[in-house]
PDB file of C-alpha atoms in Angstrom:
ATOM      1  CA  GLY A  24      37.874 -48.795 161.669  1.00 66.00           C
ATOM      2  CA  GLN A  25      34.140 -48.937 161.090  1.00 78.00           C
ATOM      3  CA  ASN A  26      32.345 -45.717 160.241  1.00 88.00           C
ATOM      4  CA  ILE A  27      28.931 -45.013 158.774  1.00 94.00           C
ATOM      5  CA  ASP A  28      27.832 -41.413 158.225  1.00 95.00           C
ATOM      6  CA  GLN A  29      24.415 -40.044 157.437  1.00 97.00           C
ATOM      7  CA  PRO A  30      22.824 -36.648 158.095  1.00 97.00           C
ATOM      8  CA  THR A  31      21.205 -36.307 161.491  1.00 95.00           C
ATOM      9  CA  GLU A  32      18.058 -34.509 160.381  1.00 96.00           C
ATOM     10  CA  MET A  33      16.234 -33.605 157.172  1.00 97.00           C
ATOM     11  CA  THR A  34      12.994 -31.805 156.424  1.00 97.00           C
ATOM     12  CA  ALA A  35      10.892 -32.129 153.285  1.00 97.00           C
ATOM     13  CA  THR A  36       7.450 -31.210 152.020  1.00 97.00           C
ATOM     14  CA  GLU A  37       4.547 -33.583 151.466  1.00 97.00           C
ATOM     15  CA  GLY A  38       4.468 -34.755 147.842  1.00 97.00           C
ATOM     16  CA  ALA A  39       8.124 -33.933 147.246  1.00 97.00           C
ATOM     17  CA  ILE A  40      11.190 -36.162 146.715  1.00 97.00           C
ATOM     18  CA  VAL A  41      13.952 -36.531 149.287  1.00 98.00           C
ATOM     19  CA  GLN A  42      17.334 -38.257 149.090  1.00 98.00           C
ATOM     20  CA  ILE A  43      19.054 -39.500 152.242  1.00 98.00           C
ATOM     21  CA  ASN A  44      22.768 -40.148 151.784  1.00 98.00           C
ATOM     22  CA  CYS A  45      24.968 -42.644 153.566  1.00 98.00           C
ATOM     23  CA  THR A  46      28.739 -43.076 153.331  1.00 97.00           C
ATOM     24  CA  TYR A  47      30.570 -45.969 154.893  1.00 95.00           C
ATOM     25  CA  GLN A  48      34.021 -47.271 155.677  1.00 92.00           C
ATOM     26  CA  THR A  49      33.964 -50.813 157.027  1.00 86.00           C
ATOM     27  CA  SER A  50      36.446 -53.663 157.215  1.00 81.00           C
ATOM     28  CA  GLY A  51      34.067 -56.027 155.406  1.00 80.00           C
ATOM     29  CA  PHE A  52      31.045 -55.624 153.162  1.00 87.00           C
ATOM     30  CA  ASN A  53      28.167 -58.039 152.702  1.00 84.00           C
ATOM     31  CA  GLY A  54      25.578 -55.570 151.543  1.00 90.00           C
ATOM     32  CA  LEU A  55      23.934 -52.310 152.510  1.00 93.00           C
ATOM     33  CA  PHE A  56      20.565 -52.133 154.220  1.00 94.00           C
ATOM     34  CA  TRP A  57      18.057 -49.378 154.862  1.00 96.00           C
ATOM     35  CA  TYR A  58      15.593 -49.542 157.735  1.00 95.00           C
ATOM     36  CA  GLN A  59      12.739 -47.247 158.735  1.00 96.00           C
ATOM     37  CA  GLN A  60      12.018 -46.607 162.407  1.00 94.00           C
ATOM     38  CA  HIS A  61       9.042 -44.644 163.636  1.00 94.00           C
ATOM     39  CA  ALA A  62       9.338 -43.092 167.081  1.00 89.00           C
ATOM     40  CA  GLY A  63       8.814 -45.698 169.785  1.00 84.00           C
ATOM     41  CA  GLU A  64       8.655 -48.566 167.307  1.00 87.00           C
ATOM     42  CA  ALA A  65      10.946 -51.282 165.986  1.00 89.00           C
ATOM     43  CA  PRO A  66      13.025 -50.743 162.835  1.00 92.00           C
ATOM     44  CA  THR A  67      11.437 -52.231 159.726  1.00 92.00           C
ATOM     45  CA  PHE A  68      13.399 -53.494 156.744  1.00 91.00           C
ATOM     46  CA  LEU A  69      13.151 -51.313 153.620  1.00 93.00           C
ATOM     47  CA  SER A  70      15.814 -52.360 151.141  1.00 92.00           C
ATOM     48  CA  TYR A  71      19.020 -54.256 150.494  1.00 91.00           C
ATOM     49  CA  ASN A  72      21.794 -53.587 147.956  1.00 94.00           C
ATOM     50  CA  VAL A  73      24.785 -55.829 147.383  1.00 91.00           C
ATOM     51  CA  LEU A  74      25.620 -54.874 143.782  1.00 93.00           C
ATOM     52  CA  ASP A  75      26.148 -51.389 142.388  1.00 96.00           C
ATOM     53  CA  GLY A  76      23.120 -49.674 141.011  1.00 96.00           C
ATOM     54  CA  LEU A  77      19.577 -48.710 141.821  1.00 96.00           C
ATOM     55  CA  GLU A  78      16.952 -50.940 143.409  1.00 93.00           C
ATOM     56  CA  GLU A  79      13.398 -49.661 143.135  1.00 93.00           C
ATOM     57  CA  LYS A  80      10.543 -50.733 145.357  1.00 89.00           C
ATOM     58  CA  GLY A  81       7.435 -48.627 144.960  1.00 93.00           C
ATOM     59  CA  ARG A  82       7.964 -45.102 146.255  1.00 96.00           C
ATOM     60  CA  PHE A  83      11.336 -46.067 147.740  1.00 96.00           C
ATOM     61  CA  SER A  84      14.570 -46.629 145.822  1.00 97.00           C
ATOM     62  CA  SER A  85      18.044 -47.371 147.096  1.00 97.00           C
ATOM     63  CA  PHE A  86      21.340 -46.846 145.291  1.00 98.00           C
ATOM     64  CA  LEU A  87      24.784 -48.289 145.962  1.00 97.00           C
ATOM     65  CA  SER A  88      28.293 -47.497 144.752  1.00 97.00           C
ATOM     66  CA  ARG A  89      30.752 -49.880 146.388  1.00 95.00           C
ATOM     67  CA  SER A  90      33.828 -48.171 144.948  1.00 94.00           C
ATOM     68  CA  LYS A  91      32.759 -44.888 146.546  1.00 95.00           C
ATOM     69  CA  GLY A  92      31.431 -46.386 149.773  1.00 95.00           C
ATOM     70  CA  TYR A  93      28.187 -44.543 149.140  1.00 96.00           C
ATOM     71  CA  SER A  94      24.490 -45.245 149.176  1.00 98.00           C
ATOM     72  CA  TYR A  95      21.329 -43.222 149.124  1.00 98.00           C
ATOM     73  CA  LEU A  96      17.671 -43.832 149.860  1.00 98.00           C
ATOM     74  CA  LEU A  97      15.250 -41.962 147.620  1.00 98.00           C
ATOM     75  CA  LEU A  98      11.699 -41.373 148.785  1.00 97.00           C
ATOM     76  CA  LYS A  99       9.187 -40.129 146.212  1.00 97.00           C
ATOM     77  CA  GLU A 100       5.716 -38.640 146.635  1.00 97.00           C
ATOM     78  CA  LEU A 101       6.361 -38.046 150.304  1.00 97.00           C
ATOM     79  CA  GLN A 102       3.535 -38.669 152.726  1.00 97.00           C
ATOM     80  CA  MET A 103       3.152 -37.472 156.297  1.00 97.00           C
ATOM     81  CA  LYS A 104       3.523 -41.072 157.502  1.00 96.00           C
ATOM     82  CA  ASP A 105       7.053 -41.120 156.047  1.00 97.00           C
ATOM     83  CA  SER A 106       8.179 -38.969 158.985  1.00 98.00           C
ATOM     84  CA  ALA A 107      10.560 -41.358 160.762  1.00 97.00           C
ATOM     85  CA  SER A 108      14.204 -42.191 161.277  1.00 96.00           C
ATOM     86  CA  TYR A 109      15.982 -43.900 158.391  1.00 98.00           C
ATOM     87  CA  LEU A 110      18.852 -46.175 159.369  1.00 96.00           C
ATOM     88  CA  CYS A 111      21.681 -47.107 157.034  1.00 96.00           C
ATOM     89  CA  ALA A 112      23.453 -50.368 157.930  1.00 94.00           C
ATOM     90  CA  VAL A 113      26.337 -52.345 156.426  1.00 92.00           C
ATOM     91  CA  GLY A 114      26.604 -56.106 156.648  1.00 88.00           C
ATOM     92  CA  SER A 115      30.013 -57.313 157.763  1.00 81.00           C
ATOM     93  CA  GLY A 116      31.316 -60.852 158.124  1.00 75.00           C
ATOM     94  CA  ASN A 117      29.322 -64.055 157.783  1.00 72.00           C
ATOM     95  CA  THR A 118      27.573 -64.062 161.162  1.00 73.00           C
ATOM     96  CA  GLY A 119      24.836 -61.603 160.259  1.00 74.00           C
ATOM     97  CA  LYS A 120      26.567 -58.669 161.868  1.00 82.00           C
ATOM     98  CA  LEU A 121      25.066 -55.327 160.862  1.00 87.00           C
ATOM     99  CA  ILE A 122      26.832 -52.043 161.576  1.00 90.00           C
ATOM    100  CA  PHE A 123      24.364 -49.180 161.820  1.00 92.00           C
ATOM    101  CA  GLY A 124      24.684 -45.463 161.248  1.00 94.00           C
ATOM    102  CA  GLN A 125      23.040 -43.208 163.804  1.00 93.00           C
ATOM    103  CA  GLY A 126      20.030 -42.635 161.588  1.00 95.00           C
ATOM    104  CA  THR A 127      18.501 -39.680 159.749  1.00 97.00           C
ATOM    105  CA  THR A 128      15.358 -38.212 161.254  1.00 96.00           C
ATOM    106  CA  LEU A 129      13.094 -37.096 158.414  1.00 98.00           C
ATOM    107  CA  GLN A 130      10.266 -34.672 159.091  1.00 97.00           C
ATOM    108  CA  VAL A 131       7.635 -34.326 156.389  1.00 97.00           C
ATOM    109  CA  LYS A 132       5.692 -31.071 156.528  1.00 96.00           C
ATOM    110  CA  PRO A 133       2.343 -30.276 154.870  1.00 95.00           C
TER     111      PRO A 133
ATOM    112  CA  GLU B 178       3.723 -57.237 162.390  1.00 49.00           C
ATOM    113  CA  THR B 179       3.826 -59.773 165.245  1.00 65.00           C
ATOM    114  CA  GLY B 180       6.534 -62.043 163.851  1.00 92.00           C
ATOM    115  CA  VAL B 181       8.962 -61.114 166.643  1.00 95.00           C
ATOM    116  CA  THR B 182       7.646 -60.451 170.132  1.00 95.00           C
ATOM    117  CA  GLN B 183       9.459 -59.181 173.196  1.00 96.00           C
ATOM    118  CA  THR B 184       8.522 -59.093 176.860  1.00 96.00           C
ATOM    119  CA  PRO B 185       8.403 -57.060 178.936  1.00 96.00           C
ATOM    120  CA  ARG B 186       7.940 -53.888 176.895  1.00 95.00           C
ATOM    121  CA  HIS B 187       9.110 -51.720 179.770  1.00 95.00           C
ATOM    122  CA  LEU B 188      11.346 -52.605 182.723  1.00 95.00           C
ATOM    123  CA  VAL B 189      12.653 -50.572 185.630  1.00 95.00           C
ATOM    124  CA  MET B 190      15.275 -52.209 187.814  1.00 92.00           C
ATOM    125  CA  GLY B 191      17.778 -51.349 190.491  1.00 90.00           C
ATOM    126  CA  MET B 192      21.472 -51.988 190.113  1.00 88.00           C
ATOM    127  CA  THR B 193      21.348 -55.029 192.387  1.00 87.00           C
ATOM    128  CA  ASN B 194      18.372 -56.699 190.698  1.00 88.00           C
ATOM    129  CA  LYS B 195      18.406 -59.674 188.370  1.00 93.00           C
ATOM    130  CA  LYS B 196      15.944 -59.698 185.498  1.00 95.00           C
ATOM    131  CA  SER B 197      15.517 -61.356 182.119  1.00 97.00           C
ATOM    132  CA  LEU B 198      14.325 -60.108 178.751  1.00 97.00           C
ATOM    133  CA  LYS B 199      12.510 -62.538 176.498  1.00 98.00           C
ATOM    134  CA  CYS B 200      12.241 -62.663 172.722  1.00 98.00           C
ATOM    135  CA  GLU B 201      10.213 -65.066 170.618  1.00 97.00           C
ATOM    136  CA  GLN B 202      10.061 -65.295 166.837  1.00 96.00           C
ATOM    137  CA  HIS B 203       7.256 -66.967 164.911  1.00 93.00           C
ATOM    138  CA  LEU B 204       8.879 -66.720 161.476  1.00 93.00           C
ATOM    139  CA  GLY B 205      10.753 -70.026 161.334  1.00 92.00           C
ATOM    140  CA  HIS B 206      14.075 -68.190 161.270  1.00 92.00           C
ATOM    141  CA  ASN B 207      17.403 -69.741 162.226  1.00 90.00           C
ATOM    142  CA  ALA B 208      19.280 -66.674 163.473  1.00 91.00           C
ATOM    143  CA  MET B 209      18.482 -64.336 166.339  1.00 93.00           C
ATOM    144  CA  TYR B 210      20.131 -61.132 167.538  1.00 93.00           C
ATOM    145  CA  TRP B 211      20.234 -58.762 170.503  1.00 95.00           C
ATOM    146  CA  TYR B 212      20.805 -55.055 169.850  1.00 95.00           C
ATOM    147  CA  LYS B 213      21.102 -52.060 172.166  1.00 95.00           C
ATOM    148  CA  GLN B 214      19.726 -48.677 171.099  1.00 94.00           C
ATOM    149  CA  SER B 215      20.740 -45.713 173.255  1.00 92.00           C
ATOM    150  CA  ALA B 216      19.602 -42.154 172.712  1.00 86.00           C
ATOM    151  CA  LYS B 217      21.617 -40.325 170.040  1.00 79.00           C
ATOM    152  CA  LYS B 218      23.701 -43.434 169.308  1.00 87.00           C
ATOM    153  CA  PRO B 219      23.603 -45.996 166.495  1.00 90.00           C
ATOM    154  CA  LEU B 220      22.059 -49.388 167.036  1.00 91.00           C
ATOM    155  CA  GLU B 221      24.757 -51.615 168.547  1.00 92.00           C
ATOM    156  CA  LEU B 222      24.876 -55.337 167.914  1.00 91.00           C
ATOM    157  CA  MET B 223      25.366 -57.303 171.144  1.00 93.00           C
ATOM    158  CA  PHE B 224      24.991 -60.998 170.322  1.00 92.00           C
ATOM    159  CA  VAL B 225      24.213 -63.252 167.361  1.00 90.00           C
ATOM    160  CA  TYR B 226      22.865 -66.790 167.632  1.00 91.00           C
ATOM    161  CA  SER B 227      22.686 -69.203 164.743  1.00 86.00           C
ATOM    162  CA  LEU B 228      20.771 -72.434 165.335  1.00 80.00           C
ATOM    163  CA  GLU B 229      21.062 -71.910 169.102  1.00 78.00           C
ATOM    164  CA  GLU B 230      24.831 -71.433 168.959  1.00 79.00           C
ATOM    165  CA  ARG B 231      26.370 -68.073 169.810  1.00 80.00           C
ATOM    166  CA  VAL B 232      28.411 -66.935 166.813  1.00 77.00           C
ATOM    167  CA  GLU B 233      29.078 -63.307 167.721  1.00 76.00           C
ATOM    168  CA  ASN B 234      29.746 -61.569 171.011  1.00 77.00           C
ATOM    169  CA  ASN B 235      30.404 -57.917 170.326  1.00 77.00           C
ATOM    170  CA  SER B 236      32.548 -57.151 173.395  1.00 84.00           C
ATOM    171  CA  VAL B 237      29.539 -57.028 175.692  1.00 91.00           C
ATOM    172  CA  PRO B 238      30.129 -56.850 179.481  1.00 92.00           C
ATOM    173  CA  SER B 239      29.479 -60.060 181.381  1.00 92.00           C
ATOM    174  CA  ARG B 240      26.589 -58.471 183.295  1.00 94.00           C
ATOM    175  CA  PHE B 241      24.612 -59.246 180.110  1.00 95.00           C
ATOM    176  CA  SER B 242      24.190 -62.986 179.622  1.00 94.00           C
ATOM    177  CA  PRO B 243      22.319 -64.324 176.585  1.00 94.00           C
ATOM    178  CA  GLU B 244      20.601 -67.674 176.329  1.00 95.00           C
ATOM    179  CA  CYS B 245      19.101 -69.367 173.285  1.00 94.00           C
ATOM    180  CA  PRO B 246      17.328 -72.610 174.275  1.00 93.00           C
ATOM    181  CA  ASN B 247      15.922 -73.175 170.769  1.00 92.00           C
ATOM    182  CA  SER B 248      15.745 -71.358 167.458  1.00 89.00           C
ATOM    183  CA  SER B 249      12.485 -69.595 168.397  1.00 94.00           C
ATOM    184  CA  HIS B 250      13.451 -68.175 171.775  1.00 96.00           C
ATOM    185  CA  LEU B 251      16.167 -65.837 172.962  1.00 96.00           C
ATOM    186  CA  PHE B 252      16.741 -64.452 176.443  1.00 97.00           C
ATOM    187  CA  LEU B 253      18.957 -61.726 177.820  1.00 97.00           C
ATOM    188  CA  HIS B 254      19.711 -62.183 181.521  1.00 97.00           C
ATOM    189  CA  LEU B 255      20.626 -59.001 183.355  1.00 95.00           C
ATOM    190  CA  HIS B 256      22.447 -58.630 186.673  1.00 93.00           C
ATOM    191  CA  THR B 257      24.224 -55.808 188.516  1.00 93.00           C
ATOM    192  CA  LEU B 258      23.538 -53.356 185.708  1.00 93.00           C
ATOM    193  CA  GLN B 259      24.674 -49.737 185.653  1.00 94.00           C
ATOM    194  CA  PRO B 260      22.566 -46.635 184.947  1.00 94.00           C
ATOM    195  CA  GLU B 261      24.346 -46.242 181.586  1.00 93.00           C
ATOM    196  CA  ASP B 262      22.816 -49.573 180.550  1.00 95.00           C
ATOM    197  CA  SER B 263      19.432 -47.854 180.333  1.00 96.00           C
ATOM    198  CA  ALA B 264      18.380 -48.158 176.692  1.00 96.00           C
ATOM    199  CA  LEU B 265      16.004 -49.833 174.273  1.00 95.00           C
ATOM    200  CA  TYR B 266      16.948 -53.489 173.810  1.00 97.00           C
ATOM    201  CA  LEU B 267      15.856 -54.886 170.485  1.00 96.00           C
ATOM    202  CA  CYS B 268      15.669 -58.489 169.413  1.00 96.00           C
ATOM    203  CA  ALA B 269      15.781 -59.430 165.739  1.00 94.00           C
ATOM    204  CA  SER B 270      15.694 -62.584 163.659  1.00 93.00           C
ATOM    205  CA  SER B 271      16.613 -63.558 160.126  1.00 90.00           C
ATOM    206  CA  ARG B 272      16.188 -66.654 157.994  1.00 87.00           C
ATOM    207  CA  GLU B 273      19.932 -67.304 158.010  1.00 80.00           C
ATOM    208  CA  PRO B 274      22.783 -65.663 159.932  1.00 74.00           C
ATOM    209  CA  GLY B 275      24.343 -64.235 156.791  1.00 67.00           C
ATOM    210  CA  VAL B 276      23.219 -60.801 155.760  1.00 58.00           C
ATOM    211  CA  LEU B 277      21.658 -61.725 152.439  1.00 64.00           C
ATOM    212  CA  THR B 278      18.284 -61.585 154.112  1.00 69.00           C
ATOM    213  CA  GLY B 279      16.756 -58.761 156.089  1.00 80.00           C
ATOM    214  CA  GLN B 280      16.569 -58.828 159.849  1.00 88.00           C
ATOM    215  CA  TYR B 281      13.131 -58.487 161.405  1.00 91.00           C
ATOM    216  CA  PHE B 282      12.959 -56.603 164.678  1.00 93.00           C
ATOM    217  CA  GLY B 283      10.748 -56.967 167.701  1.00 94.00           C
ATOM    218  CA  PRO B 284       9.193 -53.918 169.410  1.00 92.00           C
ATOM    219  CA  GLY B 285      11.940 -53.746 172.016  1.00 95.00           C
ATOM    220  CA  THR B 286      12.159 -53.562 175.798  1.00 96.00           C
ATOM    221  CA  ARG B 287      12.662 -50.088 177.237  1.00 95.00           C
ATOM    222  CA  LEU B 288      15.022 -50.651 180.187  1.00 96.00           C
ATOM    223  CA  THR B 289      15.652 -48.108 182.915  1.00 95.00           C
ATOM    224  CA  VAL B 290      18.335 -48.827 185.519  1.00 94.00           C
ATOM    225  CA  LEU B 291      18.067 -46.757 188.690  1.00 92.00           C
TER     226      LEU B 291
END
């Protein structure tokens, strides 16, 4: 079966670091994606991992371990505008199919 | 970001109505997607089109009928919907249908079925 798990909610303080975990079990794997979605808006692409290791992009980094079926998104120097839902998604097959987790709602407090 | 646009942004319809959702991408992409986002549920892929050909139909009921007349436009025709079909319908596009490139989402159509 297909299963992607991530925490439902997290809270962190402005200026801090937060790590959002994602575990997956899927029948195929073509890469792991992270998206950010602010309330009432469309998801926006953040990062993509297909090989094991850490990908860094500014304040955001994403890590992948394929053998463990595990990824995390690391957000540094948190800002209030980072309050949003963070969606973990796994690519499966060759038709562009993405399987999404239910998202982690992050609240950044002053 | 106005690369992917969707109209209407909000739609209220009765169960006997017929309506259509429209998506247009201005990014020169070759693949387009329809997703459904219900409250407290993960984003669900509905359809994938690659170069105007449907390549994925994710067990979607026939009351949802997609149409892709060209690589820039995607429609979702709706008829005899149920209240449980109320959700946010998101369109996305990507350069190629494979997942080596990110998908870019439109703002969505908030659909309410009475």
